[in-house]
Amino acid sequence: MTDGPFRNSALSNKWKQYGRDLVNDAASQDERAKQACHSVLGAIDTKAFDRLYRELDSRASRDQMDLDSVAATESIFDNNERSCLGDALERNLLCNLREGTSERKSLDVALGSAVSELLENAKNRIHEECLRARDVGDMSRSDFAKGIQRNRETFASIDVGSICAALENGNKNAFRRTARTDVNDGPDEG
């Protein structure tokens, strides 16, 4: 199992690394969380999202408001590329605006909600991949139980705000993995 439990899946290499981390006892929960965040951000076209977000942010930062902020906001989405994250952001943002929330607050809350949806979808996808890997024999039953539990714990530990900040800053590599220390080194004795 040197290639990990997701070696035969259609997942990206970043997600395959996350799968290896799920069953690797040497990987900490923090490392798994960073890899999950890096994988989530890696699946986003950050240039396209950055253009969309900059327009929405600029609009939300204006002092003067339009009479129909919903229509003006819809036109921003219509003039930008479609994506899963953009669609979730649009749904949440328009709902907030229709409820009469200010544009600034609507955008901030909508981004958090959209990222939460993205994380929930990713968690569920990995759960499904664990099931598939177990069923085809790429993951043992004990690794399956470990993987499912660790996946749940990992996604529960992720700070939505940190992913929002990375998106707001256009920092796709905010969670890029740093070099690991050798597992065999252990702590210094002294």
JSON list of N, CA, C and O in Angstrom, two decimals, residues 75-110:
[
{"chain": "A", "resi": 75, "resn": "SER", "atom": "N", "xyz": [-25.67, 40.66, -11.49]},
{"chain": "A", "resi": 75, "resn": "SER", "atom": "CA", "xyz": [-24.96, 40.97, -12.73]},
{"chain": "A", "resi": 75, "resn": "SER", "atom": "C", "xyz": [-23.46, 40.72, -12.60]},
{"chain": "A", "resi": 75, "resn": "SER", "atom": "O", "xyz": [-22.80, 40.32, -13.56]},
{"chain": "A", "resi": 76, "resn": "ILE", "atom": "N", "xyz": [-22.91, 40.91, -11.41]},
{"chain": "A", "resi": 76, "resn": "ILE", "atom": "CA", "xyz": [-21.49, 40.60, -11.19]},
{"chain": "A", "resi": 76, "resn": "ILE", "atom": "C", "xyz": [-21.26, 39.10, -11.39]},
{"chain": "A", "resi": 76, "resn": "ILE", "atom": "O", "xyz": [-20.31, 38.70, -12.07]},
{"chain": "A", "resi": 77, "resn": "PHE", "atom": "N", "xyz": [-22.12, 38.29, -10.81]},
{"chain": "A", "resi": 77, "resn": "PHE", "atom": "CA", "xyz": [-21.98, 36.85, -10.97]},
{"chain": "A", "resi": 77, "resn": "PHE", "atom": "C", "xyz": [-22.17, 36.43, -12.43]},
{"chain": "A", "resi": 77, "resn": "PHE", "atom": "O", "xyz": [-21.45, 35.57, -12.93]},
{"chain": "A", "resi": 78, "resn": "ASP", "atom": "N", "xyz": [-23.14, 37.07, -13.12]},
{"chain": "A", "resi": 78, "resn": "ASP", "atom": "CA", "xyz": [-23.40, 36.74, -14.52]},
{"chain": "A", "resi": 78, "resn": "ASP", "atom": "C", "xyz": [-22.21, 37.07, -15.41]},
{"chain": "A", "resi": 78, "resn": "ASP", "atom": "O", "xyz": [-22.01, 36.42, -16.44]},
{"chain": "A", "resi": 79, "resn": "ASN", "atom": "N", "xyz": [-21.42, 38.06, -15.04]},
{"chain": "A", "resi": 79, "resn": "ASN", "atom": "CA", "xyz": [-20.28, 38.48, -15.86]},
{"chain": "A", "resi": 79, "resn": "ASN", "atom": "C", "xyz": [-18.97, 37.79, -15.48]},
{"chain": "A", "resi": 79, "resn": "ASN", "atom": "O", "xyz": [-17.92, 38.17, -15.99]},
{"chain": "A", "resi": 80, "resn": "ASN", "atom": "N", "xyz": [-19.02, 36.81, -14.61]},
{"chain": "A", "resi": 80, "resn": "ASN", "atom": "CA", "xyz": [-17.83, 36.08, -14.19]},
{"chain": "A", "resi": 80, "resn": "ASN", "atom": "C", "xyz": [-18.03, 34.59, -14.45]},
{"chain": "A", "resi": 80, "resn": "ASN", "atom": "O", "xyz": [-19.15, 34.12, -14.63]},
{"chain": "A", "resi": 81, "resn": "GLU", "atom": "N", "xyz": [-16.89, 33.87, -14.44]},
{"chain": "A", "resi": 81, "resn": "GLU", "atom": "CA", "xyz": [-16.92, 32.42, -14.66]},
{"chain": "A", "resi": 81, "resn": "GLU", "atom": "C", "xyz": [-17.68, 31.73, -13.54]},
{"chain": "A", "resi": 81, "resn": "GLU", "atom": "O", "xyz": [-17.62, 32.13, -12.38]},
{"chain": "A", "resi": 82, "resn": "ARG", "atom": "N", "xyz": [-18.38, 30.66, -13.90]},
{"chain": "A", "resi": 82, "resn": "ARG", "atom": "CA", "xyz": [-19.14, 29.88, -12.92]},
{"chain": "A", "resi": 82, "resn": "ARG", "atom": "C", "xyz": [-18.21, 28.85, -12.26]},
{"chain": "A", "resi": 82, "resn": "ARG", "atom": "O", "xyz": [-17.30, 28.33, -12.89]},
{"chain": "A", "resi": 83, "resn": "SER", "atom": "N", "xyz": [-18.45, 28.59, -11.00]},
{"chain": "A", "resi": 83, "resn": "SER", "atom": "CA", "xyz": [-17.71, 27.57, -10.27]},
{"chain": "A", "resi": 83, "resn": "SER", "atom": "C", "xyz": [-18.58, 27.11, -9.10]},
{"chain": "A", "resi": 83, "resn": "SER", "atom": "O", "xyz": [-19.54, 27.79, -8.73]},
{"chain": "A", "resi": 84, "resn": "CYS", "atom": "N", "xyz": [-18.22, 26.00, -8.51]},
{"chain": "A", "resi": 84, "resn": "CYS", "atom": "CA", "xyz": [-18.97, 25.50, -7.34]},
{"chain": "A", "resi": 84, "resn": "CYS", "atom": "C", "xyz": [-18.90, 26.51, -6.19]},
{"chain": "A", "resi": 84, "resn": "CYS", "atom": "O", "xyz": [-19.92, 26.81, -5.57]},
{"chain": "A", "resi": 85, "resn": "LEU", "atom": "N", "xyz": [-17.71, 27.03, -5.94]},
{"chain": "A", "resi": 85, "resn": "LEU", "atom": "CA", "xyz": [-17.57, 28.01, -4.86]},
{"chain": "A", "resi": 85, "resn": "LEU", "atom": "C", "xyz": [-18.32, 29.29, -5.20]},
{"chain": "A", "resi": 85, "resn": "LEU", "atom": "O", "xyz": [-19.02, 29.85, -4.34]},
{"chain": "A", "resi": 86, "resn": "GLY", "atom": "N", "xyz": [-18.23, 29.76, -6.43]},
{"chain": "A", "resi": 86, "resn": "GLY", "atom": "CA", "xyz": [-18.94, 30.96, -6.85]},
{"chain": "A", "resi": 86, "resn": "GLY", "atom": "C", "xyz": [-20.45, 30.79, -6.75]},
{"chain": "A", "resi": 86, "resn": "GLY", "atom": "O", "xyz": [-21.16, 31.70, -6.31]},
{"chain": "A", "resi": 87, "resn": "ASP", "atom": "N", "xyz": [-20.94, 29.60, -7.13]},
{"chain": "A", "resi": 87, "resn": "ASP", "atom": "CA", "xyz": [-22.38, 29.33, -7.04]},
{"chain": "A", "resi": 87, "resn": "ASP", "atom": "C", "xyz": [-22.85, 29.34, -5.59]},
{"chain": "A", "resi": 87, "resn": "ASP", "atom": "O", "xyz": [-23.91, 29.89, -5.27]},
{"chain": "A", "resi": 88, "resn": "ALA", "atom": "N", "xyz": [-22.07, 28.72, -4.71]},
{"chain": "A", "resi": 88, "resn": "ALA", "atom": "CA", "xyz": [-22.43, 28.71, -3.28]},
{"chain": "A", "resi": 88, "resn": "ALA", "atom": "C", "xyz": [-22.38, 30.13, -2.71]},
{"chain": "A", "resi": 88, "resn": "ALA", "atom": "O", "xyz": [-23.26, 30.52, -1.93]},
{"chain": "A", "resi": 89, "resn": "LEU", "atom": "N", "xyz": [-21.37, 30.89, -3.12]},
{"chain": "A", "resi": 89, "resn": "LEU", "atom": "CA", "xyz": [-21.26, 32.28, -2.67]},
{"chain": "A", "resi": 89, "resn": "LEU", "atom": "C", "xyz": [-22.46, 33.09, -3.16]},
{"chain": "A", "resi": 89, "resn": "LEU", "atom": "O", "xyz": [-23.06, 33.85, -2.39]},
{"chain": "A", "resi": 90, "resn": "GLU", "atom": "N", "xyz": [-22.83, 32.90, -4.41]},
{"chain": "A", "resi": 90, "resn": "GLU", "atom": "CA", "xyz": [-23.97, 33.64, -4.96]},
{"chain": "A", "resi": 90, "resn": "GLU", "atom": "C", "xyz": [-25.27, 33.31, -4.22]},
{"chain": "A", "resi": 90, "resn": "GLU", "atom": "O", "xyz": [-26.01, 34.21, -3.82]},
{"chain": "A", "resi": 91, "resn": "ARG", "atom": "N", "xyz": [-25.53, 32.03, -4.01]},
{"chain": "A", "resi": 91, "resn": "ARG", "atom": "CA", "xyz": [-26.74, 31.61, -3.30]},
{"chain": "A", "resi": 91, "resn": "ARG", "atom": "C", "xyz": [-26.83, 32.27, -1.93]},
{"chain": "A", "resi": 91, "resn": "ARG", "atom": "O", "xyz": [-27.85, 32.84, -1.55]},
{"chain": "A", "resi": 92, "resn": "ASN", "atom": "N", "xyz": [-25.74, 32.18, -1.19]},
{"chain": "A", "resi": 92, "resn": "ASN", "atom": "CA", "xyz": [-25.72, 32.72, 0.18]},
{"chain": "A", "resi": 92, "resn": "ASN", "atom": "C", "xyz": [-25.77, 34.24, 0.20]},
{"chain": "A", "resi": 92, "resn": "ASN", "atom": "O", "xyz": [-26.48, 34.83, 1.00]},
{"chain": "A", "resi": 93, "resn": "LEU", "atom": "N", "xyz": [-25.03, 34.87, -0.70]},
{"chain": "A", "resi": 93, "resn": "LEU", "atom": "CA", "xyz": [-24.98, 36.33, -0.74]},
{"chain": "A", "resi": 93, "resn": "LEU", "atom": "C", "xyz": [-26.34, 36.91, -1.11]},
{"chain": "A", "resi": 93, "resn": "LEU", "atom": "O", "xyz": [-26.84, 37.84, -0.46]},
{"chain": "A", "resi": 94, "resn": "LEU", "atom": "N", "xyz": [-26.96, 36.37, -2.15]},
{"chain": "A", "resi": 94, "resn": "LEU", "atom": "CA", "xyz": [-28.26, 36.89, -2.57]},
{"chain": "A", "resi": 94, "resn": "LEU", "atom": "C", "xyz": [-29.33, 36.68, -1.50]},
{"chain": "A", "resi": 94, "resn": "LEU", "atom": "O", "xyz": [-30.17, 37.56, -1.27]},
{"chain": "A", "resi": 95, "resn": "CYS", "atom": "N", "xyz": [-29.26, 35.56, -0.82]},
{"chain": "A", "resi": 95, "resn": "CYS", "atom": "CA", "xyz": [-30.20, 35.30, 0.29]},
{"chain": "A", "resi": 95, "resn": "CYS", "atom": "C", "xyz": [-30.03, 36.35, 1.38]},
{"chain": "A", "resi": 95, "resn": "CYS", "atom": "O", "xyz": [-31.01, 36.91, 1.87]},
{"chain": "A", "resi": 96, "resn": "ASN", "atom": "N", "xyz": [-28.78, 36.63, 1.74]},
{"chain": "A", "resi": 96, "resn": "ASN", "atom": "CA", "xyz": [-28.52, 37.63, 2.78]},
{"chain": "A", "resi": 96, "resn": "ASN", "atom": "C", "xyz": [-29.00, 39.02, 2.35]},
{"chain": "A", "resi": 96, "resn": "ASN", "atom": "O", "xyz": [-29.57, 39.76, 3.16]},
{"chain": "A", "resi": 97, "resn": "LEU", "atom": "N", "xyz": [-28.74, 39.37, 1.09]},
{"chain": "A", "resi": 97, "resn": "LEU", "atom": "CA", "xyz": [-29.17, 40.69, 0.60]},
{"chain": "A", "resi": 97, "resn": "LEU", "atom": "C", "xyz": [-30.69, 40.80, 0.60]},
{"chain": "A", "resi": 97, "resn": "LEU", "atom": "O", "xyz": [-31.24, 41.85, 0.94]},
{"chain": "A", "resi": 98, "resn": "ARG", "atom": "N", "xyz": [-31.35, 39.73, 0.21]},
{"chain": "A", "resi": 98, "resn": "ARG", "atom": "CA", "xyz": [-32.83, 39.75, 0.17]},
{"chain": "A", "resi": 98, "resn": "ARG", "atom": "C", "xyz": [-33.43, 39.89, 1.57]},
{"chain": "A", "resi": 98, "resn": "ARG", "atom": "O", "xyz": [-34.52, 40.40, 1.73]},
{"chain": "A", "resi": 99, "resn": "GLU", "atom": "N", "xyz": [-32.66, 39.45, 2.57]},
{"chain": "A", "resi": 99, "resn": "GLU", "atom": "CA", "xyz": [-33.12, 39.59, 3.95]},
{"chain": "A", "resi": 99, "resn": "GLU", "atom": "C", "xyz": [-32.83, 40.98, 4.51]},
{"chain": "A", "resi": 99, "resn": "GLU", "atom": "O", "xyz": [-33.14, 41.27, 5.66]},
{"chain": "A", "resi": 100, "resn": "GLY", "atom": "N", "xyz": [-32.18, 41.82, 3.70]},
{"chain": "A", "resi": 100, "resn": "GLY", "atom": "CA", "xyz": [-31.93, 43.19, 4.11]},
{"chain": "A", "resi": 100, "resn": "GLY", "atom": "C", "xyz": [-30.63, 43.42, 4.84]},
{"chain": "A", "resi": 100, "resn": "GLY", "atom": "O", "xyz": [-30.40, 44.50, 5.40]},
{"chain": "A", "resi": 101, "resn": "THR", "atom": "N", "xyz": [-29.76, 42.43, 4.84]},
{"chain": "A", "resi": 101, "resn": "THR", "atom": "CA", "xyz": [-28.46, 42.59, 5.48]},
{"chain": "A", "resi": 101, "resn": "THR", "atom": "C", "xyz": [-27.58, 43.50, 4.62]},
{"chain": "A", "resi": 101, "resn": "THR", "atom": "O", "xyz": [-27.68, 43.47, 3.39]},
{"chain": "A", "resi": 102, "resn": "SER", "atom": "N", "xyz": [-26.73, 44.29, 5.24]},
{"chain": "A", "resi": 102, "resn": "SER", "atom": "CA", "xyz": [-25.85, 45.20, 4.49]},
{"chain": "A", "resi": 102, "resn": "SER", "atom": "C", "xyz": [-24.97, 44.38, 3.54]},
{"chain": "A", "resi": 102, "resn": "SER", "atom": "O", "xyz": [-24.69, 43.21, 3.79]},
{"chain": "A", "resi": 103, "resn": "GLU", "atom": "N", "xyz": [-24.52, 45.04, 2.48]},
{"chain": "A", "resi": 103, "resn": "GLU", "atom": "CA", "xyz": [-23.70, 44.33, 1.48]},
{"chain": "A", "resi": 103, "resn": "GLU", "atom": "C", "xyz": [-22.40, 43.81, 2.09]},
{"chain": "A", "resi": 103, "resn": "GLU", "atom": "O", "xyz": [-21.98, 42.70, 1.80]},
{"chain": "A", "resi": 104, "resn": "ARG", "atom": "N", "xyz": [-21.75, 44.61, 2.91]},
{"chain": "A", "resi": 104, "resn": "ARG", "atom": "CA", "xyz": [-20.49, 44.19, 3.52]},
{"chain": "A", "resi": 104, "resn": "ARG", "atom": "C", "xyz": [-20.69, 42.94, 4.37]},
{"chain": "A", "resi": 104, "resn": "ARG", "atom": "O", "xyz": [-19.99, 41.94, 4.24]},
{"chain": "A", "resi": 105, "resn": "LYS", "atom": "N", "xyz": [-21.67, 43.01, 5.27]},
{"chain": "A", "resi": 105, "resn": "LYS", "atom": "CA", "xyz": [-21.93, 41.86, 6.15]},
{"chain": "A", "resi": 105, "resn": "LYS", "atom": "C", "xyz": [-22.42, 40.66, 5.34]},
{"chain": "A", "resi": 105, "resn": "LYS", "atom": "O", "xyz": [-22.04, 39.53, 5.61]},
{"chain": "A", "resi": 106, "resn": "SER", "atom": "N", "xyz": [-23.25, 40.92, 4.34]},
{"chain": "A", "resi": 106, "resn": "SER", "atom": "CA", "xyz": [-23.76, 39.84, 3.49]},
{"chain": "A", "resi": 106, "resn": "SER", "atom": "C", "xyz": [-22.62, 39.09, 2.82]},
{"chain": "A", "resi": 106, "resn": "SER", "atom": "O", "xyz": [-22.62, 37.86, 2.78]},
{"chain": "A", "resi": 107, "resn": "LEU", "atom": "N", "xyz": [-21.65, 39.84, 2.30]},
{"chain": "A", "resi": 107, "resn": "LEU", "atom": "CA", "xyz": [-20.52, 39.20, 1.62]},
{"chain": "A", "resi": 107, "resn": "LEU", "atom": "C", "xyz": [-19.67, 38.40, 2.60]},
{"chain": "A", "resi": 107, "resn": "LEU", "atom": "O", "xyz": [-19.31, 37.25, 2.31]},
{"chain": "A", "resi": 108, "resn": "ASP", "atom": "N", "xyz": [-19.37, 38.96, 3.75]},
{"chain": "A", "resi": 108, "resn": "ASP", "atom": "CA", "xyz": [-18.55, 38.26, 4.74]},
{"chain": "A", "resi": 108, "resn": "ASP", "atom": "C", "xyz": [-19.21, 36.97, 5.20]},
{"chain": "A", "resi": 108, "resn": "ASP", "atom": "O", "xyz": [-18.57, 35.91, 5.26]},
{"chain": "A", "resi": 109, "resn": "VAL", "atom": "N", "xyz": [-20.49, 37.05, 5.53]},
{"chain": "A", "resi": 109, "resn": "VAL", "atom": "CA", "xyz": [-21.22, 35.87, 6.00]},
{"chain": "A", "resi": 109, "resn": "VAL", "atom": "C", "xyz": [-21.37, 34.85, 4.86]},
{"chain": "A", "resi": 109, "resn": "VAL", "atom": "O", "xyz": [-21.21, 33.64, 5.08]},
{"chain": "A", "resi": 110, "resn": "ALA", "atom": "N", "xyz": [-21.63, 35.33, 3.65]},
{"chain": "A", "resi": 110, "resn": "ALA", "atom": "CA", "xyz": [-21.81, 34.44, 2.51]},
{"chain": "A", "resi": 110, "resn": "ALA", "atom": "C", "xyz": [-20.53, 33.67, 2.19]},
{"chain": "A", "resi": 110, "resn": "ALA", "atom": "O", "xyz": [-20.58, 32.48, 1.86]}
]
